[in-house]
Amino acid sequence: MEKQVIVSIGRQYGSAGHEIGRKLAEKLDIPFYDRNLFEEIGKIKNIDTNDLEKYDEVPRKKLFSRTVRGYSNSPEENVAELQFALLKSKWADGDSFVVVGRCADELFRGQEGFISVFIVGDMTEKIKRVMEYRNMDEKKAIAAIERHDKKRKRYHDYFCKNGSWGDCKNYDLCINSSKLGIEGTVDLLYDYVCKILNRV
């Protein structure tokens, strides 16, 4: 891709946002980042990151953490900052990529070639998807959706001071993946990205 582009995807749990992001990156022929950021962090820092993944996109536990002279003892906060720093370095190097979550909607807001997307879904479709992929009954699927979305909002809103998670005002495009399905949503986003890049 000749022009640099970063596509940030926020998503409701069960909306297929992760799969849509991965497929969009494949179609754009650019890297896709989510938990795989830990692999690169491990190589750069020469550390075993297996234990760090449990803190991925997890809100800071305020009762058990504190910050002294700019240094935090919160593993949740430190893991988040490691990912933010790596994403920023990739941007500075001129890389293009699609990233799911990780507060990228605020990290790169205002940068040329940056596109922020939030993906929602009809509740019935989200429940069906979670039931299928997580092998849950309907009651547990609903509870999982509510729990994960609450956690994502707390994580996002702790680190992002200029906008609330899921608020349409904070994104370039909000889309309901239930209307077009996964492939249709990917196609729509691909066309949108290409049109934006042609303006830049």
PDB file of C-alpha atoms in Angstrom:
ATOM      1  CA  MET A   1       0.000   0.000   0.000  1.00  0.00           C
ATOM      2  CA  GLU A   2       1.518   3.281  -1.150  1.00  0.00           C
ATOM      3  CA  LYS A   3      -0.139   5.563   1.413  1.00  0.00           C
ATOM      4  CA  GLN A   4       0.089   4.904   5.114  1.00  0.00           C
ATOM      5  CA  VAL A   5      -3.175   3.877   6.710  1.00  0.00           C
ATOM      6  CA  ILE A   6      -4.132   2.729  10.179  1.00  0.00           C
ATOM      7  CA  VAL A   7      -7.578   1.280  10.743  1.00  0.00           C
ATOM      8  CA  SER A   8      -8.681   1.079  14.368  1.00  0.00           C
ATOM      9  CA  ILE A   9     -11.564  -1.263  15.121  1.00  0.00           C
ATOM     10  CA  GLY A  10     -13.551  -1.051  18.328  1.00  0.00           C
ATOM     11  CA  ARG A  11     -16.221  -3.689  18.734  1.00  0.00           C
ATOM     12  CA  GLN A  12     -19.023  -5.029  20.845  1.00  0.00           C
ATOM     13  CA  TYR A  13     -18.522  -8.571  22.082  1.00  0.00           C
ATOM     14  CA  GLY A  14     -20.101 -11.025  19.670  1.00  0.00           C
ATOM     15  CA  SER A  15     -20.242  -8.543  16.768  1.00  0.00           C
ATOM     16  CA  ALA A  16     -17.494 -10.414  14.852  1.00  0.00           C
ATOM     17  CA  GLY A  17     -15.347  -7.283  14.978  1.00  0.00           C
ATOM     18  CA  HIS A  18     -12.151  -9.279  15.452  1.00  0.00           C
ATOM     19  CA  GLU A  19     -12.815 -11.505  12.434  1.00  0.00           C
ATOM     20  CA  ILE A  20     -13.875  -8.518  10.341  1.00  0.00           C
ATOM     21  CA  GLY A  21     -10.645  -6.710  11.255  1.00  0.00           C
ATOM     22  CA  ARG A  22      -8.522  -9.719  10.347  1.00  0.00           C
ATOM     23  CA  LYS A  23     -10.254 -10.181   6.997  1.00  0.00           C
ATOM     24  CA  LEU A  24     -10.023  -6.461   6.233  1.00  0.00           C
ATOM     25  CA  ALA A  25      -6.272  -6.518   6.885  1.00  0.00           C
ATOM     26  CA  GLU A  26      -5.926  -9.495   4.532  1.00  0.00           C
ATOM     27  CA  LYS A  27      -7.880  -7.692   1.823  1.00  0.00           C
ATOM     28  CA  LEU A  28      -5.810  -4.527   2.262  1.00  0.00           C
ATOM     29  CA  ASP A  29      -2.648  -6.667   2.402  1.00  0.00           C
ATOM     30  CA  ILE A  30      -1.406  -5.040   5.596  1.00  0.00           C
ATOM     31  CA  PRO A  31      -0.603  -6.467   9.074  1.00  0.00           C
ATOM     32  CA  PHE A  32      -3.304  -7.185  11.621  1.00  0.00           C
ATOM     33  CA  TYR A  33      -2.650  -6.579  15.314  1.00  0.00           C
ATOM     34  CA  ASP A  34      -4.424  -7.832  18.377  1.00  0.00           C
ATOM     35  CA  ARG A  35      -2.901 -10.167  20.973  1.00  0.00           C
ATOM     36  CA  ASN A  36      -0.108 -10.994  18.520  1.00  0.00           C
ATOM     37  CA  LEU A  37       1.519  -7.724  19.626  1.00  0.00           C
ATOM     38  CA  PHE A  38       2.858  -9.708  22.573  1.00  0.00           C
ATOM     39  CA  GLU A  39       5.009 -11.814  20.237  1.00  0.00           C
ATOM     40  CA  GLU A  40       6.806  -8.686  19.031  1.00  0.00           C
ATOM     41  CA  ILE A  41       7.057  -7.247  22.532  1.00  0.00           C
ATOM     42  CA  GLY A  42       8.677 -10.488  23.676  1.00  0.00           C
ATOM     43  CA  LYS A  43      11.269 -10.332  20.900  1.00  0.00           C
ATOM     44  CA  ILE A  44      12.049  -6.649  21.460  1.00  0.00           C
ATOM     45  CA  LYS A  45      12.262  -6.896  25.259  1.00  0.00           C
ATOM     46  CA  ASN A  46      13.664 -10.431  25.253  1.00  0.00           C
ATOM     47  CA  ILE A  47      11.043 -11.573  27.767  1.00  0.00           C
ATOM     48  CA  ASP A  48       8.480 -14.357  28.068  1.00  0.00           C
ATOM     49  CA  THR A  49       5.124 -12.675  27.495  1.00  0.00           C
ATOM     50  CA  ASN A  50       2.856 -15.655  28.203  1.00  0.00           C
ATOM     51  CA  ASP A  51       2.033 -14.357  31.668  1.00  0.00           C
ATOM     52  CA  LEU A  52       1.327 -10.874  30.335  1.00  0.00           C
ATOM     53  CA  GLU A  53      -1.578 -11.910  28.098  1.00  0.00           C
ATOM     54  CA  LYS A  54      -3.940 -12.323  31.044  1.00  0.00           C
ATOM     55  CA  TYR A  55      -3.662  -8.547  31.546  1.00  0.00           C
ATOM     56  CA  ASP A  56      -4.499  -7.753  27.910  1.00  0.00           C
ATOM     57  CA  GLU A  57      -7.294  -5.173  27.588  1.00  0.00           C
ATOM     58  CA  VAL A  58      -8.041  -5.467  31.303  1.00  0.00           C
ATOM     59  CA  PRO A  59      -8.892  -2.368  33.350  1.00  0.00           C
ATOM     60  CA  ARG A  60      -6.466  -1.312  36.077  1.00  0.00           C
ATOM     61  CA  LYS A  61      -7.386  -2.530  39.568  1.00  0.00           C
ATOM     62  CA  LYS A  62      -7.309   0.772  41.447  1.00  0.00           C
ATOM     63  CA  LEU A  63      -7.346  -0.748  44.938  1.00  0.00           C
ATOM     64  CA  PHE A  64      -4.226  -2.821  44.292  1.00  0.00           C
ATOM     65  CA  SER A  65      -2.086  -0.398  42.307  1.00  0.00           C
ATOM     66  CA  ARG A  66      -0.435   2.954  42.649  1.00  0.00           C
ATOM     67  CA  THR A  67       1.783   5.295  40.660  1.00  0.00           C
ATOM     68  CA  VAL A  68       4.917   6.854  42.128  1.00  0.00           C
ATOM     69  CA  ARG A  69       6.992   9.388  40.154  1.00  0.00           C
ATOM     70  CA  GLY A  70       5.357   8.292  36.935  1.00  0.00           C
ATOM     71  CA  TYR A  71       5.936   4.566  37.475  1.00  0.00           C
ATOM     72  CA  SER A  72       2.981   2.248  38.045  1.00  0.00           C
ATOM     73  CA  ASN A  73       3.003  -1.110  39.817  1.00  0.00           C
ATOM     74  CA  SER A  74      -0.182  -2.085  37.939  1.00  0.00           C
ATOM     75  CA  PRO A  75       0.477  -4.991  35.523  1.00  0.00           C
ATOM     76  CA  GLU A  76      -2.668  -4.039  33.605  1.00  0.00           C
ATOM     77  CA  GLU A  77      -1.383  -0.500  33.073  1.00  0.00           C
ATOM     78  CA  ASN A  78       2.149  -1.576  32.190  1.00  0.00           C
ATOM     79  CA  VAL A  79       0.932  -4.150  29.660  1.00  0.00           C
ATOM     80  CA  ALA A  80      -1.292  -1.523  28.039  1.00  0.00           C
ATOM     81  CA  GLU A  81       1.568   0.990  27.834  1.00  0.00           C
ATOM     82  CA  LEU A  82       3.860  -1.607  26.229  1.00  0.00           C
ATOM     83  CA  GLN A  83       1.294  -2.149  23.479  1.00  0.00           C
ATOM     84  CA  PHE A  84       0.634   1.576  23.018  1.00  0.00           C
ATOM     85  CA  ALA A  85       4.365   2.254  22.655  1.00  0.00           C
ATOM     86  CA  LEU A  86       4.804  -0.506  20.073  1.00  0.00           C
ATOM     87  CA  LEU A  87       1.846   0.684  18.005  1.00  0.00           C
ATOM     88  CA  LYS A  88       3.135   4.277  18.099  1.00  0.00           C
ATOM     89  CA  SER A  89       6.588   3.147  16.975  1.00  0.00           C
ATOM     90  CA  LYS A  90       5.050   1.315  14.011  1.00  0.00           C
ATOM     91  CA  TRP A  91       3.162   4.458  13.072  1.00  0.00           C
ATOM     92  CA  ALA A  92       6.341   6.529  13.352  1.00  0.00           C
ATOM     93  CA  ASP A  93       8.109   4.024  11.080  1.00  0.00           C
ATOM     94  CA  GLY A  94       5.456   4.587   8.416  1.00  0.00           C
ATOM     95  CA  ASP A  95       3.790   1.186   8.768  1.00  0.00           C
ATOM     96  CA  SER A  96       0.183   0.552   7.779  1.00  0.00           C
ATOM     97  CA  PHE A  97      -1.970  -1.865   9.796  1.00  0.00           C
ATOM     98  CA  VAL A  98      -5.372  -2.797  11.164  1.00  0.00           C
ATOM     99  CA  VAL A  99      -5.602  -2.965  14.959  1.00  0.00           C
ATOM    100  CA  VAL A 100      -8.460  -4.241  17.083  1.00  0.00           C
ATOM    101  CA  GLY A 101      -9.050  -2.468  20.401  1.00  0.00           C
ATOM    102  CA  ARG A 102      -6.039  -1.273  22.414  1.00  0.00           C
ATOM    103  CA  CYS A 103      -7.324   2.310  22.511  1.00  0.00           C
ATOM    104  CA  ALA A 104      -6.048   2.945  18.993  1.00  0.00           C
ATOM    105  CA  ASP A 105      -9.007   5.241  18.326  1.00  0.00           C
ATOM    106  CA  GLU A 106      -7.391   7.754  20.691  1.00  0.00           C
ATOM    107  CA  LEU A 107      -3.721   6.889  20.119  1.00  0.00           C
ATOM    108  CA  PHE A 108      -3.864   8.004  16.478  1.00  0.00           C
ATOM    109  CA  ARG A 109      -6.752  10.462  16.427  1.00  0.00           C
ATOM    110  CA  GLY A 110      -6.019  13.385  14.126  1.00  0.00           C
ATOM    111  CA  GLN A 111      -3.243  11.632  12.209  1.00  0.00           C
ATOM    112  CA  GLU A 112      -3.408  11.636   8.421  1.00  0.00           C
ATOM    113  CA  GLY A 113      -4.475   8.266   7.042  1.00  0.00           C
ATOM    114  CA  PHE A 114      -6.124   7.189  10.277  1.00  0.00           C
ATOM    115  CA  ILE A 115      -9.620   5.659  10.217  1.00  0.00           C
ATOM    116  CA  SER A 116     -11.561   4.654  13.310  1.00  0.00           C
ATOM    117  CA  VAL A 117     -14.435   2.177  13.143  1.00  0.00           C
ATOM    118  CA  PHE A 118     -16.819   0.817  15.759  1.00  0.00           C
ATOM    119  CA  ILE A 119     -18.683  -2.413  15.051  1.00  0.00           C
ATOM    120  CA  VAL A 120     -21.956  -3.318  16.721  1.00  0.00           C
ATOM    121  CA  GLY A 121     -24.417  -6.135  16.131  1.00  0.00           C
ATOM    122  CA  ASP A 122     -28.021  -7.061  16.757  1.00  0.00           C
ATOM    123  CA  MET A 123     -28.332  -8.684  20.172  1.00  0.00           C
ATOM    124  CA  THR A 124     -29.951 -11.811  18.747  1.00  0.00           C
ATOM    125  CA  GLU A 125     -27.055 -12.273  16.312  1.00  0.00           C
ATOM    126  CA  LYS A 126     -24.445 -11.620  18.992  1.00  0.00           C
ATOM    127  CA  ILE A 127     -26.044 -14.144  21.328  1.00  0.00           C
ATOM    128  CA  LYS A 128     -26.171 -16.740  18.554  1.00  0.00           C
ATOM    129  CA  ARG A 129     -22.524 -16.156  17.678  1.00  0.00           C
ATOM    130  CA  VAL A 130     -21.299 -16.369  21.272  1.00  0.00           C
ATOM    131  CA  MET A 131     -23.368 -19.505  21.891  1.00  0.00           C
ATOM    132  CA  GLU A 132     -21.793 -21.146  18.857  1.00  0.00           C
ATOM    133  CA  TYR A 133     -18.188 -20.078  19.373  1.00  0.00           C
ATOM    134  CA  ARG A 134     -18.078 -20.371  23.144  1.00  0.00           C
ATOM    135  CA  ASN A 135     -20.353 -23.426  23.392  1.00  0.00           C
ATOM    136  CA  MET A 136     -22.674 -21.645  25.831  1.00  0.00           C
ATOM    137  CA  ASP A 137     -26.391 -21.633  26.458  1.00  0.00           C
ATOM    138  CA  GLU A 138     -28.332 -18.427  25.843  1.00  0.00           C
ATOM    139  CA  LYS A 139     -28.269 -17.224  29.441  1.00  0.00           C
ATOM    140  CA  LYS A 140     -24.491 -17.599  29.730  1.00  0.00           C
ATOM    141  CA  ALA A 141     -23.981 -15.986  26.325  1.00  0.00           C
ATOM    142  CA  ILE A 142     -25.954 -12.893  27.367  1.00  0.00           C
ATOM    143  CA  ALA A 143     -23.959 -12.679  30.602  1.00  0.00           C
ATOM    144  CA  ALA A 144     -20.679 -12.999  28.658  1.00  0.00           C
ATOM    145  CA  ILE A 145     -21.655 -10.209  26.263  1.00  0.00           C
ATOM    146  CA  GLU A 146     -22.566  -7.872  29.103  1.00  0.00           C
ATOM    147  CA  ARG A 147     -19.410  -8.752  31.083  1.00  0.00           C
ATOM    148  CA  HIS A 148     -16.988  -8.311  28.176  1.00  0.00           C
ATOM    149  CA  ASP A 149     -18.535  -5.070  26.960  1.00  0.00           C
ATOM    150  CA  LYS A 150     -18.436  -3.636  30.472  1.00  0.00           C
ATOM    151  CA  LYS A 151     -14.784  -4.619  30.807  1.00  0.00           C
ATOM    152  CA  ARG A 152     -13.892  -3.128  27.418  1.00  0.00           C
ATOM    153  CA  LYS A 153     -15.599   0.137  28.292  1.00  0.00           C
ATOM    154  CA  ARG A 154     -13.786   0.376  31.632  1.00  0.00           C
ATOM    155  CA  TYR A 155     -10.423  -0.372  29.968  1.00  0.00           C
ATOM    156  CA  HIS A 156     -10.973   2.078  27.125  1.00  0.00           C
ATOM    157  CA  ASP A 157     -12.358   4.909  29.211  1.00  0.00           C
ATOM    158  CA  TYR A 158      -9.559   4.628  31.786  1.00  0.00           C
ATOM    159  CA  PHE A 159      -6.843   5.182  29.169  1.00  0.00           C
ATOM    160  CA  CYS A 160      -8.798   7.393  26.762  1.00  0.00           C
ATOM    161  CA  LYS A 161      -9.649  10.776  28.233  1.00  0.00           C
ATOM    162  CA  ASN A 162     -11.232  12.315  25.143  1.00  0.00           C
ATOM    163  CA  GLY A 163     -14.087   9.977  24.345  1.00  0.00           C
ATOM    164  CA  SER A 164     -16.226   7.172  25.650  1.00  0.00           C
ATOM    165  CA  TRP A 165     -16.117   3.621  24.290  1.00  0.00           C
ATOM    166  CA  GLY A 166     -18.860   3.011  21.735  1.00  0.00           C
ATOM    167  CA  ASP A 167     -19.931   6.670  21.483  1.00  0.00           C
ATOM    168  CA  CYS A 168     -20.527   7.295  17.781  1.00  0.00           C
ATOM    169  CA  LYS A 169     -19.037  10.799  18.017  1.00  0.00           C
ATOM    170  CA  ASN A 170     -15.593   9.268  18.587  1.00  0.00           C
ATOM    171  CA  TYR A 171     -15.466   7.205  15.388  1.00  0.00           C
ATOM    172  CA  ASP A 172     -15.360   7.894  11.676  1.00  0.00           C
ATOM    173  CA  LEU A 173     -17.759   5.054  10.990  1.00  0.00           C
ATOM    174  CA  CYS A 174     -20.095   2.909  13.096  1.00  0.00           C
ATOM    175  CA  ILE A 175     -21.543  -0.166  11.442  1.00  0.00           C
ATOM    176  CA  ASN A 176     -23.917  -2.973  12.402  1.00  0.00           C
ATOM    177  CA  SER A 177     -22.286  -6.182  11.167  1.00  0.00           C
ATOM    178  CA  SER A 178     -25.594  -8.048  11.446  1.00  0.00           C
ATOM    179  CA  LYS A 179     -27.016  -6.146   8.469  1.00  0.00           C
ATOM    180  CA  LEU A 180     -24.443  -7.124   5.836  1.00  0.00           C
ATOM    181  CA  GLY A 181     -22.803 -10.118   7.508  1.00  0.00           C
ATOM    182  CA  ILE A 182     -19.071 -10.548   7.963  1.00  0.00           C
ATOM    183  CA  GLU A 183     -18.038 -10.568   4.304  1.00  0.00           C
ATOM    184  CA  GLY A 184     -20.394  -7.721   3.388  1.00  0.00           C
ATOM    185  CA  THR A 185     -19.066  -5.621   6.266  1.00  0.00           C
ATOM    186  CA  VAL A 186     -15.479  -6.308   5.204  1.00  0.00           C
ATOM    187  CA  ASP A 187     -16.299  -5.244   1.637  1.00  0.00           C
ATOM    188  CA  LEU A 188     -17.962  -2.039   2.840  1.00  0.00           C
ATOM    189  CA  LEU A 189     -15.002  -1.156   5.063  1.00  0.00           C
ATOM    190  CA  TYR A 190     -12.537  -1.946   2.279  1.00  0.00           C
ATOM    191  CA  ASP A 191     -14.361   0.420  -0.102  1.00  0.00           C
ATOM    192  CA  TYR A 192     -14.519   3.084   2.614  1.00  0.00           C
ATOM    193  CA  VAL A 193     -10.789   2.855   3.341  1.00  0.00           C
ATOM    194  CA  CYS A 194      -9.927   3.054  -0.351  1.00  0.00           C
ATOM    195  CA  LYS A 195     -12.103   6.134  -0.856  1.00  0.00           C
ATOM    196  CA  ILE A 196     -10.580   7.873   2.158  1.00  0.00           C
ATOM    197  CA  LEU A 197      -7.056   7.109   0.934  1.00  0.00           C
ATOM    198  CA  ASN A 198      -7.852   8.555  -2.485  1.00  0.00           C
ATOM    199  CA  ARG A 199      -8.633  11.858  -0.771  1.00  0.00           C
ATOM    200  CA  VAL A 200      -5.391  11.970   1.216  1.00  0.00           C
TER     201      VAL A 200
END
